[in-house]
XYZ file of C-alpha atoms in Angstrom:
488
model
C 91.499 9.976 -78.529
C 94.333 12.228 -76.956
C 91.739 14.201 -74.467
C 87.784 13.689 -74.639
C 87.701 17.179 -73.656
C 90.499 18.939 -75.244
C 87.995 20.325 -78.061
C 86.251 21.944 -75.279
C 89.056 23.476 -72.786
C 91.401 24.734 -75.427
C 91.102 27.266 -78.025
C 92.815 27.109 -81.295
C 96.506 28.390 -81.297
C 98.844 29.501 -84.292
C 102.523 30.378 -83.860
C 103.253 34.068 -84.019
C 104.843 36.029 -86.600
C 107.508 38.007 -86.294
C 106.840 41.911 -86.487
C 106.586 43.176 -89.651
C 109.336 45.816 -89.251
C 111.711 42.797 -88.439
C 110.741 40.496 -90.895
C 110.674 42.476 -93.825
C 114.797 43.320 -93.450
C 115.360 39.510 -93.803
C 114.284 36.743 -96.422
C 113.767 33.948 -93.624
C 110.532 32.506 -92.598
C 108.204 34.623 -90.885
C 106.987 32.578 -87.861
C 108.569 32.418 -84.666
C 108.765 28.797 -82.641
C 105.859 27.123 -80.988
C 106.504 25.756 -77.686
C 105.565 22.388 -77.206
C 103.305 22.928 -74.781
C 101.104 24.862 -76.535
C 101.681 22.460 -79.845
C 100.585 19.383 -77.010
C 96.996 21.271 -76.443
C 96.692 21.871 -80.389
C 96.308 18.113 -80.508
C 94.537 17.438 -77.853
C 91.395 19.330 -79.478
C 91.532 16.531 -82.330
C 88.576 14.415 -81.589
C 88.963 11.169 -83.145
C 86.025 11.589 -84.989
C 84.318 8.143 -86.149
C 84.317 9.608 -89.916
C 87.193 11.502 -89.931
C 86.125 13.978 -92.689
C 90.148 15.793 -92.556
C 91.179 12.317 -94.888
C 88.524 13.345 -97.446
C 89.763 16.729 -97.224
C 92.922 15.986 -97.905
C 93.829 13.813 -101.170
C 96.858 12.007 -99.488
C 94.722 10.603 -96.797
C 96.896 12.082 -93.994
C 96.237 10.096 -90.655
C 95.868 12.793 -88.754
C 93.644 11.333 -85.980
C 96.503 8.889 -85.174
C 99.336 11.683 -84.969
C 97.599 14.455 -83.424
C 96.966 11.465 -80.450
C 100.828 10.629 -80.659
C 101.643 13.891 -80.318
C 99.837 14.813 -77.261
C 101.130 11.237 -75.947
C 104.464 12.760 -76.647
C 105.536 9.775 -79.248
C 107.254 11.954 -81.618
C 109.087 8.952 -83.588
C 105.758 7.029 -84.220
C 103.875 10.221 -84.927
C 106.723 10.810 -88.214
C 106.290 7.529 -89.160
C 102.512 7.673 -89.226
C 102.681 11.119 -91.174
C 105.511 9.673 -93.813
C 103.040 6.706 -94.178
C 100.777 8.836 -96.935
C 102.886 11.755 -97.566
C 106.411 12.514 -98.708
C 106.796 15.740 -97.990
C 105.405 17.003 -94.884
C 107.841 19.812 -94.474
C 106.273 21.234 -97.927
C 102.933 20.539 -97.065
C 103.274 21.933 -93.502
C 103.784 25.071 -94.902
C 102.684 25.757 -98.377
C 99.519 23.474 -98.448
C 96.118 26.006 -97.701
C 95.289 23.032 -95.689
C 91.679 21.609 -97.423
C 91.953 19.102 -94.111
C 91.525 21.782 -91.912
C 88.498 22.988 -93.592
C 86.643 19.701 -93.175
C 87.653 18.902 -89.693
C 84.444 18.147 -87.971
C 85.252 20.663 -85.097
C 85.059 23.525 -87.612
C 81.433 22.857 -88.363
C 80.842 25.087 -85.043
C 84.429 26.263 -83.423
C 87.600 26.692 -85.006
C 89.523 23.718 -86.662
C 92.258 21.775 -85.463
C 95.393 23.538 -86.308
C 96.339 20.263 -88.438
C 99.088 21.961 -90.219
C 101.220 22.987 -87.281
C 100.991 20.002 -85.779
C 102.022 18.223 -89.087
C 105.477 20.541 -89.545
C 106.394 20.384 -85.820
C 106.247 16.387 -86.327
C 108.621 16.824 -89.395
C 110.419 19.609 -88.208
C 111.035 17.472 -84.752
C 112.042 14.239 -87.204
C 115.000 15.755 -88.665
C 116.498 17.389 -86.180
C 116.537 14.103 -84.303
C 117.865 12.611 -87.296
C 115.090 9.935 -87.497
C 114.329 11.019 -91.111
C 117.006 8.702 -92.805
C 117.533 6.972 -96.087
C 115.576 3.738 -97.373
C 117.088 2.471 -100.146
C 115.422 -0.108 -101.686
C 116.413 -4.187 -100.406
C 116.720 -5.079 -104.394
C 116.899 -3.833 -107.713
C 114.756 -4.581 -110.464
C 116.909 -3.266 -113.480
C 114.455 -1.349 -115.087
C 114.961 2.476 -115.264
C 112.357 5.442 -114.840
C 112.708 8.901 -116.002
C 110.882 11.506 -113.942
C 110.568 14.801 -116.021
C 110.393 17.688 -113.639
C 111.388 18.170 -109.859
C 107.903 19.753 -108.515
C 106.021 18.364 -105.394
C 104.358 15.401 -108.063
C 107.711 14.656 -109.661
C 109.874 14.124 -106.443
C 107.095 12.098 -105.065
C 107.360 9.680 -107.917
C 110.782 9.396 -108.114
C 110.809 8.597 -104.133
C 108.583 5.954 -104.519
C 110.140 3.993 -107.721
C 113.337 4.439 -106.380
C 112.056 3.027 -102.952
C 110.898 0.473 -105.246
C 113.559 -0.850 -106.499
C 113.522 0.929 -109.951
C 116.265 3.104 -111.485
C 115.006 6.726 -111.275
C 116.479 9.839 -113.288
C 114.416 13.336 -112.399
C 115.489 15.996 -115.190
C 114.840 19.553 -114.202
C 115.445 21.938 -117.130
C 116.168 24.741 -114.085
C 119.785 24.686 -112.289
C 118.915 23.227 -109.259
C 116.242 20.747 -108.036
C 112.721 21.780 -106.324
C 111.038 23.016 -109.646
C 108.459 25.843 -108.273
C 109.003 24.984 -105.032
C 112.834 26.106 -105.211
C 112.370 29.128 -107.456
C 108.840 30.007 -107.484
C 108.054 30.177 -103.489
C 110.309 32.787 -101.684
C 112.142 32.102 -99.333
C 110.250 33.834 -96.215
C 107.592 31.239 -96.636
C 109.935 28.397 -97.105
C 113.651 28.176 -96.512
C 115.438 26.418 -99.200
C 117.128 24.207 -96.672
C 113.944 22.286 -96.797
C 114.287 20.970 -99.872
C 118.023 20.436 -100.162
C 117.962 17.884 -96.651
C 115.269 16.304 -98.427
C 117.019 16.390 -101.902
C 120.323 14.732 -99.837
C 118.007 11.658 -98.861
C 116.190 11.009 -102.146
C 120.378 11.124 -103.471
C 121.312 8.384 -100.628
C 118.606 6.273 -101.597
C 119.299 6.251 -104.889
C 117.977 8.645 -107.135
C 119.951 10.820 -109.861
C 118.986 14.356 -110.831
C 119.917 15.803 -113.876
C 119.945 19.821 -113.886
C 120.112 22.750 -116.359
C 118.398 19.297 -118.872
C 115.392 20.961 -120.915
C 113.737 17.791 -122.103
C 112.268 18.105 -125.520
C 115.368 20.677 -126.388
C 118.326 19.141 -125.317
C 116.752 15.500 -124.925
C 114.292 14.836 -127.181
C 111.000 12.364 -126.588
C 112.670 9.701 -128.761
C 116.064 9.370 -126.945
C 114.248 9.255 -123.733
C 111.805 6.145 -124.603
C 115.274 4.706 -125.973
C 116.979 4.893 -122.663
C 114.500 4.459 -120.460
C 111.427 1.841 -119.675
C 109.004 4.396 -118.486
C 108.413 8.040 -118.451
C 106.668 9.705 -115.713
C 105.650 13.530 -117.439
C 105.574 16.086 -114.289
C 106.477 18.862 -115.719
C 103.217 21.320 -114.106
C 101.191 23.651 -115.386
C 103.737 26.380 -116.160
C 101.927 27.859 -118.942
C 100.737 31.782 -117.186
C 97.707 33.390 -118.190
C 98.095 36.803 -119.915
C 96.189 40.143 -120.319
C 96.214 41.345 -123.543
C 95.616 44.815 -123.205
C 96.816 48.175 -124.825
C 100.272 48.573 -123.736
C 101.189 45.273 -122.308
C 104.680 45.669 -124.048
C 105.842 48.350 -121.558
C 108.819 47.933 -120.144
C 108.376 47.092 -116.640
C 105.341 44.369 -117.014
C 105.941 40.677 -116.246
C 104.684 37.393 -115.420
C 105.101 36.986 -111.801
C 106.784 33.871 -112.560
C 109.398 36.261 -114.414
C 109.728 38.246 -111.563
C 109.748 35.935 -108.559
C 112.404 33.100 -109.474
C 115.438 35.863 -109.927
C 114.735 37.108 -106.523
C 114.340 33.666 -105.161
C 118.101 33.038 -106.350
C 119.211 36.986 -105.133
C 117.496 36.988 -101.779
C 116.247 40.279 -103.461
C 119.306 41.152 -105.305
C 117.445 41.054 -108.653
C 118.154 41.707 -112.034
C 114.071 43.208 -111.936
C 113.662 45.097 -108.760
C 110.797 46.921 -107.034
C 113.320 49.244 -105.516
C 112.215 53.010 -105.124
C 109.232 51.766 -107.427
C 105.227 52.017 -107.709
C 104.628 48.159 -107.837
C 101.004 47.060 -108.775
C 100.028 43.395 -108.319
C 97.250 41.852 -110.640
C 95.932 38.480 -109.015
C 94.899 38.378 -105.755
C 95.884 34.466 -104.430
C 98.942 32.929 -103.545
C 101.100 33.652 -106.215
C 100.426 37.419 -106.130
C 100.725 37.217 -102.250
C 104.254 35.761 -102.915
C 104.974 39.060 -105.359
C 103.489 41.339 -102.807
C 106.384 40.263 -99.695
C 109.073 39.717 -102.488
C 108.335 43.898 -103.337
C 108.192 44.401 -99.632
C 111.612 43.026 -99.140
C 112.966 44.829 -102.231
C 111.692 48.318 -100.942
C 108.761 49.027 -103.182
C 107.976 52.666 -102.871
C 104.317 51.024 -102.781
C 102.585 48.695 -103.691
C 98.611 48.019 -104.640
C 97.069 44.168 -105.732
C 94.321 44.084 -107.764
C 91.363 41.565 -108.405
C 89.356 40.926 -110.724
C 87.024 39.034 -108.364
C 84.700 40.874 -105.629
C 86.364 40.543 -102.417
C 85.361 36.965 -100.236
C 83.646 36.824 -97.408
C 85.094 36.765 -94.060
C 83.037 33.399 -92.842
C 82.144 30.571 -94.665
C 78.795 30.791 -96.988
C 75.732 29.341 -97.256
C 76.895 28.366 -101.011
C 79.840 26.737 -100.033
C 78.794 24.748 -96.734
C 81.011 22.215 -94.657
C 83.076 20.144 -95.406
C 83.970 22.372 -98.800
C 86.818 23.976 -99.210
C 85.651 27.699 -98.877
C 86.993 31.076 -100.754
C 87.732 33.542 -98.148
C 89.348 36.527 -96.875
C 92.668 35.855 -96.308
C 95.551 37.994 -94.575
C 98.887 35.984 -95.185
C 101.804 37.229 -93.946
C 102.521 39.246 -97.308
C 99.103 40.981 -96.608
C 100.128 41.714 -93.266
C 102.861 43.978 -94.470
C 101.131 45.177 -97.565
C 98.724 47.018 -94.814
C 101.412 47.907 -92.384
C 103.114 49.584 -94.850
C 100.292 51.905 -96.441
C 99.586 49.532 -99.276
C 95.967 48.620 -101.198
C 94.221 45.867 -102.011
C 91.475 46.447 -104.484
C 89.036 43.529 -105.647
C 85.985 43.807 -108.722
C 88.810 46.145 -110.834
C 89.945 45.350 -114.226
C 93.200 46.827 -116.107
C 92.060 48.153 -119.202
C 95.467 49.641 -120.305
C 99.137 49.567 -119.568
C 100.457 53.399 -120.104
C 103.536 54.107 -121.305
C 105.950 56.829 -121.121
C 108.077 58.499 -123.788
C 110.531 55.848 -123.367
C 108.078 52.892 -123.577
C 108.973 52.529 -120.040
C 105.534 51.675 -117.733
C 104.240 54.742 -116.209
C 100.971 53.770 -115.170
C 97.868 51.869 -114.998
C 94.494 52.580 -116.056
C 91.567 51.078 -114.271
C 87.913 50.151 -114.124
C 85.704 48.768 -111.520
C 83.771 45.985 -112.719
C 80.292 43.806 -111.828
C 80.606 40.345 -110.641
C 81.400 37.367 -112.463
C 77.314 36.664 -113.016
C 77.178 40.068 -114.780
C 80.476 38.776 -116.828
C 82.112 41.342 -115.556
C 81.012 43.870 -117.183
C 82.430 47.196 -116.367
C 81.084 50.243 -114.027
C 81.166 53.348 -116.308
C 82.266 56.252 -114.165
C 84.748 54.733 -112.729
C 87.542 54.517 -114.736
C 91.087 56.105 -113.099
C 94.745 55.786 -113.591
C 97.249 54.812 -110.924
C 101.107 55.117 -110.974
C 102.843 52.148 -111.316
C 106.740 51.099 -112.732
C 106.730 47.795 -112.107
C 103.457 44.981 -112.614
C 103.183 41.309 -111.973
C 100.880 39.354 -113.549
C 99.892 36.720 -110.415
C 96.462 35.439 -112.885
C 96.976 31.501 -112.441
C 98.044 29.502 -115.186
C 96.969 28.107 -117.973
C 97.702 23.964 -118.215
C 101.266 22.405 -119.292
C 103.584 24.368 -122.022
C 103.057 22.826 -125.715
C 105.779 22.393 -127.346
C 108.778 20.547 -128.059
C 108.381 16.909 -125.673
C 104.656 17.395 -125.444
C 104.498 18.246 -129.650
C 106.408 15.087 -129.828
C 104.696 12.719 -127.371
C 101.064 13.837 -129.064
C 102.495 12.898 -132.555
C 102.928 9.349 -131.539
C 99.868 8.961 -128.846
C 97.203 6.377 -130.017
C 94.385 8.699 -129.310
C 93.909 12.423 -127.912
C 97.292 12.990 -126.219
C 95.483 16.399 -124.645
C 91.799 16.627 -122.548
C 89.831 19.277 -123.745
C 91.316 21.410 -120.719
C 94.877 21.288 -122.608
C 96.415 19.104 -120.136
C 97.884 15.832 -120.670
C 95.157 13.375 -120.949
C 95.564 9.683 -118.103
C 93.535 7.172 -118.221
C 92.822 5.594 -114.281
C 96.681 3.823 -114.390
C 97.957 7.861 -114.951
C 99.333 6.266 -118.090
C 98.775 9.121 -121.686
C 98.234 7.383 -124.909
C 102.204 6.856 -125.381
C 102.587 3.307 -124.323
C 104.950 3.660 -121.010
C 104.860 6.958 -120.447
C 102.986 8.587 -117.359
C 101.179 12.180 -116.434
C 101.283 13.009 -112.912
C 100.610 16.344 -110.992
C 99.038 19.754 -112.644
C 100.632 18.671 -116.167
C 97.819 16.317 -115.846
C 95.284 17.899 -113.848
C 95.760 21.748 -114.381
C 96.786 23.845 -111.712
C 96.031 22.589 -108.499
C 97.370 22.747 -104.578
C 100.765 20.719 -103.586
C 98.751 17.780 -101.919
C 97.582 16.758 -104.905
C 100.433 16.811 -106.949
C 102.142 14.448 -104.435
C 99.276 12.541 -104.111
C 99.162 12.192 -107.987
C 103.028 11.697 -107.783
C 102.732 8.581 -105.410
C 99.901 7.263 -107.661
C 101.305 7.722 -110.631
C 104.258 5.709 -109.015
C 102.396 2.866 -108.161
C 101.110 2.650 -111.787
C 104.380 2.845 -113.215
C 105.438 0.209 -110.820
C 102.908 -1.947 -112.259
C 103.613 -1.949 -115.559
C 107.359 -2.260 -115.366
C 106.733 -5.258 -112.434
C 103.013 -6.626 -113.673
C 102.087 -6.166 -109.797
C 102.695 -3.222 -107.105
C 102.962 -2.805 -103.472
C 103.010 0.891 -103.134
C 100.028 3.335 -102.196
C 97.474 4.695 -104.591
C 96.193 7.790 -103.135
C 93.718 9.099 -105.803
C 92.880 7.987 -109.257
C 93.517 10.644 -111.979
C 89.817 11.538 -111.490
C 89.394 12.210 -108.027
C 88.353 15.794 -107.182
C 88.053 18.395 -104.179
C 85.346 18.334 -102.290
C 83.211 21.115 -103.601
């Protein structure tokens, strides 16, 4: 245990942000450094617990007892090697992950939490720029060959591990360059690209090849792939978006946020669809529309209101959704931050009952309703209907489950039983493997949309199970089974 009493003299501690009228002329990350003194105490209010509920928070079964005590013992190059014991990626996780270990540390059941996350990115973070975070190819090859389809959080994983394995890996991403959502879909002011590409430049040393601008199922079909290769390992996500079919939705100016996020992502800003000068309305209220919200900012939205369907959370954890859950609450990201410094609304129980248009068929507005809660199915509030201004809508509303179609039409044409679950995702059994014989689901394409520890936990399973079959044994981790859920 780094300090029997560091729960009880120190108070949790989260790096600043920079001010909002800084930030929000810039694309870069919005948190300024945390010293390392104040990093050391972080640590120190781990507790070593005896049941360390944080590894059944968090699907990768982080060891985060062991490097919050390295940390405060100041052991930085044990404490890296500890964290890239279960997870790949801690520089993604760090910072994009809402951090379910947090929620079921044992010190949040009556104080704040252990600030797990910073402590995990300042390890990473620390690790590369000491260069300590170096290749490891593998000691022999096996011959066999692996294609990963898709570069997301699941897909990299799995082509890390086979690779590390001794196995021939290929990732196709259909996009130009490698990262999947994580390159396109994130902005840059909540992760700088350099994070992947250092990462990208190791997974190359060791071995890997990535294929880009390769849309598998169009320009490589199913067939040619099983030809060439002696697995498949499907991690292609859940990109299919969720849609609202409502008078008007053909109005020039509304689009998937996944439409309007990845060409600003490549700009910096300088987008072909811009919220410049423009009345931007948000519809989804989590991440996604949080990451529209700051990319409008930047742009210079003339303003900018998010809607929700849902009533607004709570501020505290409920009765309903007791430790060690992961809770639904109130959140003010950074994006929020600015939406409120700058004027801007956030309205929750409100549905969008039509898309107005103008003489051009250009957007012009929105019309509104408030509505009951999900028990009363929504149903909406009469007197209350209104119209707000509004050029330019995202649709932030989740997604879906994987995009049918082409490879996945072809793969469920030769499966030996249901090639989807009754979700629409890829169906696994517990080795990950579909009902193709050799080819592998890992990540949301399998389980639906879900948070970036679990696709690289799903990534690193999926790996062993692939590993496996090509080898008839495996010596690399299993961190979940297809099955395993959060704790609810």
């Amino acid at each position: 245990m780094a300090d029997p009493k560091g729960f009880l003299t120190h108070d949790r501690e989260l790096p600043q942000r920079r001010p909002v009228d800084v930030r929000i002329r810039d694309w870069r990350e919005v948190y300024d450094a945390f010293p390392a003194e104040k990093l050391t105490r972080q640590a120190a209010r781990c507790m070593d617990c005896g049941i360390p509920f944080c590894h059944n928070g968090c699907p990768l079964g982080n060891l985060i007892p062991e490097w919050n005590d390295l940390v405060y013992r100041d052991d930085w190059r044990e404490a890296i090697e500890r964290l890239h014991a279960t997870n790949n990626f801690p520089e993604f996780t760090g910072r994009l992950c809402p951090a379910p270990c947090e929620m079921a540390c044992v010190l949040g059941i009556n104080a704040d939490p252990v600030a797990i996350k910073r402590v995990e990115v300042e390890i990473i973070d620390r690790a590369f720029a000491e260069g300590w975070v170096t290749p490891q190819p593998p000691l022999a090859r096996t011959g066999k060959k692996v294609a990963v389809v898709g570069s997301g959080p699941a897909g990299l994983a799995a082509a890390q591990q086979l690779t590390r394995a001794g196995h021939d890996v290929v990732v196709f991403e259909r996009a130009d360059a490698i990262g999947g959502l994580l390159r396109y879909g994130i902005p840059e002011f909540k992760m700088e690209k350099r994070n992947i590409d250092r990462r990208i430049e190791q997974m190359a040393a060791e071995g890997t090849e990535f294929r880009t601008g390769v849309n598998v199922g169009v320009d490589v079909t199913a067939a040619q792939l099983r030809a060439e290769f002696d697995a498949i390992v499907l991690a292609g996500g859940a990109t299919a978006w969720r849609d609202l079919p409502v008078p008007g939705r053909d109005a020039e100016g509304v689009y998937q946020a996944m439409e309007y996020l990845p060409p600003a992502n490549k700009g910096f800003g300088d987008s072909s669809i811009s919220a410049r000068g423009k009345h931007v309305v948000v519809i989804g209220g989590g991440d996604t529309g949080a990451d529209c919200i700051g990319t409008a900012v930047r742009q210079g939205a003339a303003s900018i209101t998010q809607l929700e369907i849902m009533p607004k959370p709570p501020a505290d954890r409920p009765g309903s959704q007791p430790w060690p859950t992961f809770p639904m609450l109130f959140k003010m990201e950074s994006a929020h931050e600015e939406l409120a410094e700058l004027g801007g609304d956030r309205v929750y129980a409100v549905s969008t009952t039509e898309f107005v248009k103008d003489a051009e068929g250009r957007l012009a507005a929105l019309r509104l309703i408030d509505v009951e809660g999900p028990a009363a199915g929504f149903k909406p509030v009469p007197g209350t209907e209104r119209e707000i201004p509004a050029q330019l809508v995202t649709l932030a509303m989740g997604f879906l489950g994987p995009e049918k179609g082409g490879l996945l039409t072809e793969l469920a044409e030769l499966s030996a039983g249901e090639f989807f679950d009754p979700r629409g995702n890829v169906a696994r059994n517990r080795s990950y493997q579909t009902g193709v014989d050799g080819v592998f689901a890992a990540g949301d394409m399998g389980r639906g949309q879900s948070l970036i520890v679990w696709a690289i936990a799903e990534g690193r399973s999926a790996a062993a199970a692939v590993d496996e079959y090509l080898t008839g044994q495996t010596a690399l981790p299993v961190a979940i089974p297809p099955t395993a859920r959060p704790l609810v």
